Amino acid sequence: MILHALLLGAAFAARAKMLVVLENDRMKEQYSSVLNQLNGKFETHYKLADDADLHLVKYGKNIYQNAVIMAPSTEQFGGDVTTKTFVEFTQNGGNLMVFASSNIGDAIRELGAEFGIEYDETGTKVMSHMNYDYERDQLQHDHSRFSLKASDSFLGGSEPIVGPPGYASLLIDNAVAMKIDKKNTLAFPIVKCNSYCYSWFPNEPISEYPMAVGRDISLLAGIQLRNNARIVFASSLSMFSNKLIRQKFVTYWDNNKNEHARYQNSVSKLAMHVFAWGSNNSGTFRISGFQHKLLDKENSRNDFYYINEEIEVVAFVEEYVDDNWEPTSLTFPQLWLDFHRLDPFIRIPFANEGGGKFRATFKVPDTYGVFNFIIWQTKLGHTYIEHKQQITVRPLRHDMYERFIASAYPYYFSSFSMMLGVTLMSFAILYHRDVSPAKKNN
Amino acid sequence: MTKSTTKTVTKAAPKESTNAASEFGQIVSKFFDDYQKSTPVKLKAIDAYLGYTFFTGVIQFVYCCLVGTFPFNAFLSGFISCVTSFVLGVSLRLQLNPENKDQFQWSDERAFGDFLFAHFVLHLVVMNFIG
């Protein structure tokens, strides 16, 4: 298991390859702010969505480690890429980031459906009549560009995904509503809309209940598959465009104060952190070492244990930071240790000693058998950490018990008294002399 | 024996419930009287030993029920020691009883010898099993 983790590390050693699929060539400049961030960290390859030479998986292996699909209106991908290709890509451990927008195409819609993300119809937009961008409203009255206050929305609640707190607000523009299927337990919202949002065709009267309303609308959704592949679905591509990401403030009409007010736009911070998470640059951990031994210093043994012995377990956890595996910091949250034999007999948290070292001590339960040490952590935004190691727990040897058991003294006493009794009785029988008949008659 | 018959005749008149109770009492006291008079001293010694063995066994069993079976081997060996001593004592009493003399072809000494041998084996096993 550690070998597997180290091999994973080897895969990370060189700069990871990333495929960026664009709709048209102009997007390279329009989204340069975000793309330059990626260019710096990865070996990026740019392709158009309908490029005949588009490949993700070749001979069953991923060509790239990460794929960013910035082509929302694609009806069909070029080359040999279909929805199944994307699924195979993620099954092989590749990370995916998919952007949609109001003019979403069938290919992206199907891709979302494959992972439990439902998109609203093409042409619909997420609109909010609270905090809509006042300046743009002068040109287009559809209120599809609005600011989402960070305290109103739900930022996934996880530091590896969205970074430290300190978001002012997010400028959302031209987003299509996303709904996460409840059956997909691995998917979670990173940014949810506030209660004032709804999704419908702009500038048209609403004739039926929209697909998603209020807090049901996810604007950014994340999935971490069981093989630790990460997928990010974004409902708006244009909010990451140079024009909007560089817009520092969003002006809106404050109804309570009856005046203009403005929020600061923190989308650049969101982009930085979410892209880092989505490409395994944040919240990626592995167990790099594991040892266990008897706590007794004189005769330390670790190939098997007896029941009721004190054991010490030490684990080392590393984090993937800037192309290197480094020991985790003191802020690494709970790492659990299970002592497991069909059921966890012991489940205790490790104590973080700093430098990526985690220590736990416990007493082996009063049950013998074949146990597994399981070190695990399933925290939102972290890779699933699990490491198992088997150990035997033997019952006490016959000479490891106390020589005379206190609660058995009555039995000891009674056995000896039986022997004494039979001796006395046999003496009584053997040496008893009947009184002579002559004496009796008198 | 005429004394007892006159006793029963005069008592025919009163109620039946007191009759039954006092009859039972009479039977028990008669039993004890006969026992005192007619059993040889040897057999009484064995009976005393049997009583002792029985109560030791009962006490052990009650103790085990209260405390639990933790050193089960110790409980078994102690209890079996009592039970087997009781059984061997009963068989010795049977063989030594003059009233049963025609049932056994061997002498009293042979019976006693068997008794001792069996006890030797019993205590050997008990000492090994008690841990």
Coordinates of N, CA, C and O in Angstrom, one line a residue, chain B residues 10-125:
Chain B
T10 N -56.4 -44.5 69.0 CA -57.0 -43.3 69.7 C -57.0 -42.1 68.9 O -57.8 -41.2 69.0
K11 N -56.1 -42.0 67.9 CA -56.1 -40.8 67.1 C -57.0 -40.8 65.9 O -57.0 -39.8 65.1
A12 N -57.8 -41.8 65.7 CA -58.7 -41.8 64.5 C -59.8 -40.8 64.6 O -60.2 -40.3 63.5
A13 N -60.2 -40.3 65.7 CA -61.3 -39.4 65.8 C -61.0 -38.0 65.3 O -61.8 -37.4 64.5
P14 N -59.9 -37.3 65.6 CA -59.7 -35.9 65.2 C -59.6 -35.6 63.7 O -59.7 -36.5 62.9
K15 N -59.4 -34.3 63.3 CA -59.4 -33.9 61.8 C -58.3 -34.6 61.0 O -57.3 -34.9 61.5
E16 N -58.4 -34.6 59.7 CA -57.5 -35.3 58.8 C -56.2 -34.5 58.6 O -55.1 -35.1 58.5
S17 N -56.3 -33.2 58.5 CA -55.1 -32.4 58.1 C -54.0 -32.5 59.2 O -52.9 -32.8 58.9
T18 N -54.4 -32.3 60.4 CA -53.5 -32.5 61.5 C -53.0 -33.9 61.6 O -51.9 -34.2 61.9
N19 N -53.9 -34.8 61.2 CA -53.5 -36.2 61.2 C -52.3 -36.4 60.3 O -51.3 -37.1 60.6
A20 N -52.4 -35.9 59.0 CA -51.4 -36.1 58.0 C -50.1 -35.5 58.5 O -49.0 -36.1 58.4
A21 N -50.2 -34.2 59.0 CA -49.0 -33.5 59.4 C -48.3 -34.3 60.6 O -47.1 -34.5 60.5
S22 N -49.0 -34.6 61.5 CA -48.4 -35.3 62.7 C -47.9 -36.7 62.3 O -46.9 -37.1 62.8
E23 N -48.6 -37.3 61.3 CA -48.1 -38.6 60.8 C -46.7 -38.5 60.1 O -45.8 -39.3 60.4
F24 N -46.6 -37.4 59.3 CA -45.3 -37.1 58.7 C -44.3 -36.9 59.7 O -43.1 -37.4 59.6
G25 N -44.6 -36.1 60.7 CA -43.7 -35.8 61.8 C -43.3 -37.1 62.5 O -42.1 -37.4 62.9
Q26 N -44.3 -38.0 62.7 CA -44.0 -39.3 63.3 C -43.1 -40.1 62.5 O -42.1 -40.7 63.1
I27 N -43.3 -40.1 61.2 CA -42.4 -40.9 60.3 C -41.0 -40.4 60.4 O -40.1 -41.2 60.5
V28 N -40.8 -39.1 60.3 CA -39.5 -38.6 60.4 C -38.8 -38.9 61.7 O -37.6 -39.4 61.7
S29 N -39.5 -38.7 62.8 CA -38.9 -39.0 64.1 C -38.6 -40.5 64.2 O -37.5 -40.9 64.8
K30 N -39.5 -41.3 63.7 CA -39.2 -42.8 63.7 C -38.0 -43.1 62.9 O -37.1 -43.9 63.3
F31 N -37.9 -42.4 61.8 CA -36.7 -42.7 60.9 C -35.4 -42.3 61.6 O -34.4 -43.1 61.6
F32 N -35.4 -41.2 62.3 CA -34.2 -40.8 63.0 C -33.9 -41.7 64.1 O -32.7 -42.1 64.3
D33 N -34.9 -42.1 64.9 CA -34.7 -43.0 66.0 C -34.1 -44.4 65.5 O -33.1 -44.8 66.0
D34 N -34.7 -44.9 64.4 CA -34.2 -46.2 63.9 C -32.8 -46.0 63.4 O -31.9 -46.9 63.6
Y35 N -32.5 -44.9 62.8 CA -31.2 -44.6 62.3 C -30.2 -44.6 63.4 O -29.1 -45.3 63.4
Q36 N -30.5 -43.9 64.5 CA -29.6 -43.8 65.6 C -29.3 -45.2 66.2 O -28.2 -45.6 66.6
K37 N -30.5 -46.0 66.3 CA -30.3 -47.3 67.0 C -29.6 -48.3 66.1 O -28.7 -49.1 66.6
S38 N -30.1 -48.4 64.9 CA -29.7 -49.7 64.1 C -28.5 -49.5 63.2 O -28.0 -50.5 62.8
T39 N -28.1 -48.3 62.8 CA -26.9 -48.3 62.0 C -25.6 -48.4 62.7 O -25.4 -47.8 63.8
P40 N -24.7 -49.2 62.2 CA -23.4 -49.4 62.9 C -22.6 -48.0 62.8 O -22.8 -47.2 62.0
V41 N -21.6 -47.9 63.7 CA -20.9 -46.7 63.9 C -20.1 -46.4 62.6 O -19.9 -45.2 62.2
K42 N -19.6 -47.5 62.0 CA -18.8 -47.3 60.8 C -19.6 -46.5 59.7 O -19.1 -45.6 59.1
L43 N -20.8 -47.0 59.5 CA -21.7 -46.4 58.5 C -22.0 -45.0 58.8 O -22.1 -44.1 58.0
K44 N -22.2 -44.7 60.1 CA -22.5 -43.4 60.6 C -21.3 -42.4 60.2 O -21.5 -41.3 59.8
A45 N -20.1 -43.0 60.4 CA -18.9 -42.2 60.1 C -18.9 -41.8 58.6 O -18.6 -40.7 58.2
I46 N -19.2 -42.9 57.8 CA -19.3 -42.6 56.3 C -20.4 -41.6 56.0 O -20.2 -40.7 55.2
D47 N -21.5 -41.7 56.7 CA -22.6 -40.8 56.4 C -22.2 -39.3 56.8 O -22.6 -38.4 56.0
A48 N -21.5 -39.2 57.9 CA -21.0 -37.9 58.2 C -20.1 -37.3 57.2 O -20.2 -36.2 56.7
Y49 N -19.2 -38.2 56.7 CA -18.3 -37.8 55.6 C -19.1 -37.4 54.3 O -18.8 -36.4 53.7
L50 N -20.1 -38.2 54.0 CA -20.9 -37.9 52.8 C -21.6 -36.5 53.0 O -21.7 -35.7 52.0
G51 N -22.1 -36.3 54.2 CA -22.8 -35.0 54.4 C -21.8 -33.8 54.2 O -22.1 -32.8 53.5
Y52 N -20.6 -34.0 54.7 CA -19.6 -33.0 54.6 C -19.3 -32.7 53.1 O -19.2 -31.6 52.6
T53 N -19.1 -33.8 52.4 CA -18.7 -33.7 51.0 C -19.8 -33.0 50.2 O -19.6 -32.1 49.4
F54 N -21.1 -33.4 50.5 CA -22.2 -32.8 49.8 C -22.3 -31.3 50.0 O -22.4 -30.5 49.0
F55 N -22.1 -30.9 51.3 CA -22.2 -29.4 51.5 C -21.1 -28.7 50.9 O -21.2 -27.5 50.4
T56 N -19.9 -29.3 50.9 CA -18.8 -28.6 50.3 C -19.1 -28.4 48.8 O -18.8 -27.3 48.2
G57 N -19.6 -29.4 48.2 CA -20.0 -29.3 46.7 C -21.0 -28.2 46.5 O -20.9 -27.4 45.5
V58 N -22.0 -28.2 47.3 CA -23.1 -27.2 47.2 C -22.5 -25.8 47.3 O -22.8 -24.9 46.5
I59 N -21.7 -25.6 48.3 CA -21.1 -24.3 48.5 C -20.3 -23.8 47.3 O -20.4 -22.7 46.8
Q60 N -19.5 -24.8 46.7 CA -18.7 -24.4 45.6 C -19.6 -24.0 44.4 O -19.3 -23.1 43.7
F61 N -20.7 -24.7 44.2 CA -21.5 -24.5 43.1 C -22.2 -23.1 43.2 O -22.2 -22.3 42.3
V62 N -22.6 -22.8 44.4 CA -23.2 -21.5 44.7 C -22.2 -20.4 44.4 O -22.5 -19.3 43.8
Y63 N -21.0 -20.6 44.9 CA -19.9 -19.6 44.7 C -19.7 -19.4 43.2 O -19.5 -18.3 42.8
C64 N -19.7 -20.5 42.5 CA -19.4 -20.3 41.0 C -20.6 -19.5 40.4 O -20.3 -18.7 39.5
C65 N -21.8 -19.8 40.8 CA -22.9 -19.1 40.2 C -22.8 -17.6 40.5 O -23.1 -16.8 39.7
L66 N -22.3 -17.2 41.7 CA -22.2 -15.8 42.1 C -21.0 -15.2 41.4 O -21.2 -14.1 40.8
V67 N -19.9 -15.8 41.4 CA -18.7 -15.1 41.0 C -18.4 -15.3 39.5 O -17.7 -14.5 38.9
G68 N -19.0 -16.3 38.9 CA -18.8 -16.5 37.5 C -17.8 -17.6 37.3 O -17.1 -18.1 38.2
T69 N -17.6 -18.1 36.0 CA -16.9 -19.3 35.8 C -15.4 -19.0 35.4 O -14.8 -19.8 34.7
F70 N -14.9 -17.8 35.9 CA -13.6 -17.5 35.3 C -12.6 -18.7 35.3 O -12.2 -19.2 34.3
P71 N -12.0 -19.1 36.5 CA -11.1 -20.2 36.2 C -11.9 -21.5 36.2 O -12.0 -22.2 37.2
F72 N -12.5 -21.7 35.0 CA -13.5 -22.8 34.9 C -12.8 -24.2 35.3 O -13.5 -25.0 35.8
N73 N -11.6 -24.3 34.9 CA -10.9 -25.6 35.2 C -10.8 -25.8 36.7 O -11.0 -26.9 37.3
A74 N -10.6 -24.7 37.5 CA -10.5 -24.8 38.9 C -11.8 -25.2 39.5 O -11.9 -26.1 40.4
F75 N -12.9 -24.6 39.0 CA -14.2 -24.9 39.5 C -14.6 -26.3 39.2 O -15.1 -27.1 40.1
L76 N -14.3 -26.8 38.0 CA -14.6 -28.1 37.6 C -13.9 -29.1 38.5 O -14.4 -30.1 39.0
S77 N -12.6 -28.9 38.7 CA -11.8 -29.9 39.5 C -12.3 -29.9 40.9 O -12.5 -31.0 41.5
G78 N -12.6 -28.7 41.5 CA -13.1 -28.7 42.9 C -14.4 -29.4 43.0 O -14.7 -30.2 43.9
F79 N -15.3 -29.1 42.1 CA -16.7 -29.6 42.1 C -16.6 -31.1 41.8 O -17.3 -31.9 42.5
I80 N -15.9 -31.5 40.9 CA -15.8 -33.0 40.5 C -15.2 -33.7 41.7 O -15.6 -34.9 42.0
S81 N -14.2 -33.1 42.3 CA -13.6 -33.8 43.5 C -14.7 -34.1 44.5 O -14.8 -35.2 45.1
C82 N -15.6 -33.1 44.8 CA -16.6 -33.3 45.8 C -17.6 -34.4 45.3 O -18.0 -35.3 46.1
V83 N -18.0 -34.3 44.1 CA -19.0 -35.2 43.6 C -18.5 -36.6 43.6 O -19.2 -37.6 44.0
T84 N -17.3 -36.8 43.1 CA -16.7 -38.1 43.0 C -16.5 -38.7 44.4 O -16.7 -39.9 44.6
S85 N -16.0 -37.8 45.3 CA -15.8 -38.3 46.7 C -17.2 -38.8 47.2 O -17.2 -39.8 47.9
F86 N -18.2 -38.1 47.0 CA -19.5 -38.5 47.4 C -19.9 -39.8 46.9 O -20.4 -40.7 47.6
V87 N -19.7 -40.0 45.6 CA -20.1 -41.2 44.9 C -19.3 -42.4 45.4 O -19.8 -43.5 45.7
L88 N -18.0 -42.2 45.6 CA -17.1 -43.3 46.1 C -17.5 -43.6 47.6 O -17.5 -44.8 48.0
G89 N -17.9 -42.6 48.3 CA -18.3 -42.8 49.7 C -19.6 -43.6 49.8 O -19.7 -44.5 50.6
V90 N -20.5 -43.3 48.8 CA -21.8 -44.0 48.8 C -21.5 -45.5 48.4 O -22.1 -46.4 49.0
S91 N -20.6 -45.7 47.5 CA -20.4 -47.1 47.1 C -19.7 -47.8 48.2 O -19.9 -49.0 48.4
L92 N -18.8 -47.2 48.9 CA -18.1 -47.8 50.1 C -19.2 -48.2 51.1 O -19.1 -49.3 51.7
R93 N -20.1 -47.2 51.4 CA -21.1 -47.5 52.4 C -22.0 -48.7 52.0 O -22.3 -49.6 52.8
L94 N -22.3 -48.8 50.7 CA -23.1 -49.9 50.2 C -22.4 -51.2 50.5 O -23.0 -52.2 50.9
Q95 N -21.1 -51.2 50.2 CA -20.3 -52.5 50.3 C -20.0 -52.9 51.7 O -19.9 -54.0 52.0
L96 N -20.0 -51.9 52.6 CA -19.6 -52.2 54.0 C -20.9 -52.5 54.8 O -20.8 -53.0 55.9
N97 N -22.1 -52.2 54.3 CA -23.3 -52.4 55.0 C -23.5 -53.9 55.2 O -23.7 -54.6 54.2
P98 N -23.6 -54.3 56.5 CA -23.8 -55.8 56.7 C -25.1 -56.3 56.1 O -25.2 -57.5 55.7
E99 N -26.1 -55.5 55.9 CA -27.4 -55.9 55.3 C -27.2 -56.3 53.9 O -28.0 -57.1 53.3
N100 N -26.2 -55.8 53.2 CA -26.0 -56.1 51.7 C -25.0 -57.2 51.5 O -24.5 -57.3 50.4
K101 N -24.6 -57.8 52.6 CA -23.4 -58.7 52.5 C -23.6 -59.8 51.4 O -22.6 -60.1 50.7
D102 N -24.8 -60.2 51.1 CA -25.0 -61.3 50.2 C -24.9 -60.8 48.7 O -24.9 -61.6 47.8
Q103 N -24.9 -59.5 48.5 CA -24.8 -59.0 47.1 C -23.4 -58.9 46.6 O -23.1 -58.9 45.4
F104 N -22.4 -58.9 47.5 CA -21.0 -58.7 47.0 C -20.2 -60.0 47.4 O -20.3 -60.5 48.5
Q105 N -19.4 -60.4 46.4 CA -18.5 -61.6 46.6 C -17.2 -61.3 47.2 O -16.4 -62.2 47.4
W106 N -16.9 -60.0 47.5 CA -15.6 -59.8 48.1 C -15.7 -59.2 49.5 O -16.7 -58.8 49.9
S107 N -14.6 -59.2 50.1 CA -14.5 -58.8 51.5 C -14.6 -57.3 51.7 O -14.5 -56.6 50.8
D108 N -14.8 -56.9 52.9 CA -14.9 -55.5 53.3 C -13.5 -54.8 53.0 O -13.5 -53.7 52.5
E109 N -12.5 -55.6 53.2 CA -11.1 -55.0 53.0 C -10.9 -54.7 51.5 O -10.3 -53.7 51.2
R110 N -11.4 -55.6 50.7 CA -11.3 -55.4 49.3 C -12.0 -54.1 48.8 O -11.5 -53.3 48.1
A111 N -13.2 -54.0 49.4 CA -14.0 -52.8 49.1 C -13.3 -51.5 49.5 O -13.2 -50.5 48.8
F112 N -12.7 -51.6 50.7 CA -12.0 -50.4 51.2 C -10.8 -50.1 50.3 O -10.4 -49.0 50.1
G113 N -10.1 -51.2 49.9 CA -8.9 -51.1 49.0 C -9.3 -50.4 47.7 O -8.6 -49.5 47.2
D114 N -10.4 -50.8 47.1 CA -10.9 -50.2 45.9 C -11.2 -48.7 46.1 O -10.8 -47.9 45.3
F115 N -11.8 -48.5 47.2 CA -12.1 -47.1 47.6 C -10.9 -46.2 47.6 O -10.8 -45.1 47.0
L116 N -9.9 -46.7 48.3 CA -8.6 -45.9 48.4 C -8.0 -45.7 47.0 O -7.5 -44.6 46.7
F117 N -8.0 -46.8 46.2 CA -7.3 -46.7 44.9 C -8.1 -45.7 44.0 O -7.4 -44.8 43.4
A118 N -9.4 -45.7 44.1 CA -10.2 -44.8 43.3 C -9.9 -43.3 43.8 O -9.8 -42.4 43.0
H119 N -9.8 -43.2 45.1 CA -9.5 -41.8 45.6 C -8.1 -41.3 45.2 O -7.9 -40.2 44.9
F120 N -7.2 -42.3 45.1 CA -5.8 -41.9 44.7 C -5.9 -41.3 43.2 O -5.4 -40.3 42.9
V121 N -6.6 -42.1 42.4 CA -6.7 -41.6 41.0 C -7.5 -40.3 40.9 O -7.1 -39.4 40.2
L122 N -8.5 -40.2 41.7 CA -9.3 -38.9 41.7 C -8.5 -37.8 42.1 O -8.4 -36.7 41.4
H123 N -7.7 -37.9 43.2 CA -6.9 -36.7 43.6 C -5.8 -36.4 42.7 O -5.4 -35.3 42.5
L124 N -5.3 -37.4 42.0 CA -4.2 -37.2 41.0 C -4.8 -36.3 39.9 O -4.2 -35.3 39.5
V125 N -6.0 -36.7 39.4 CA -6.6 -36.0 38.3 C -6.9 -34.5 38.8 O -6.7 -33.6 38.1

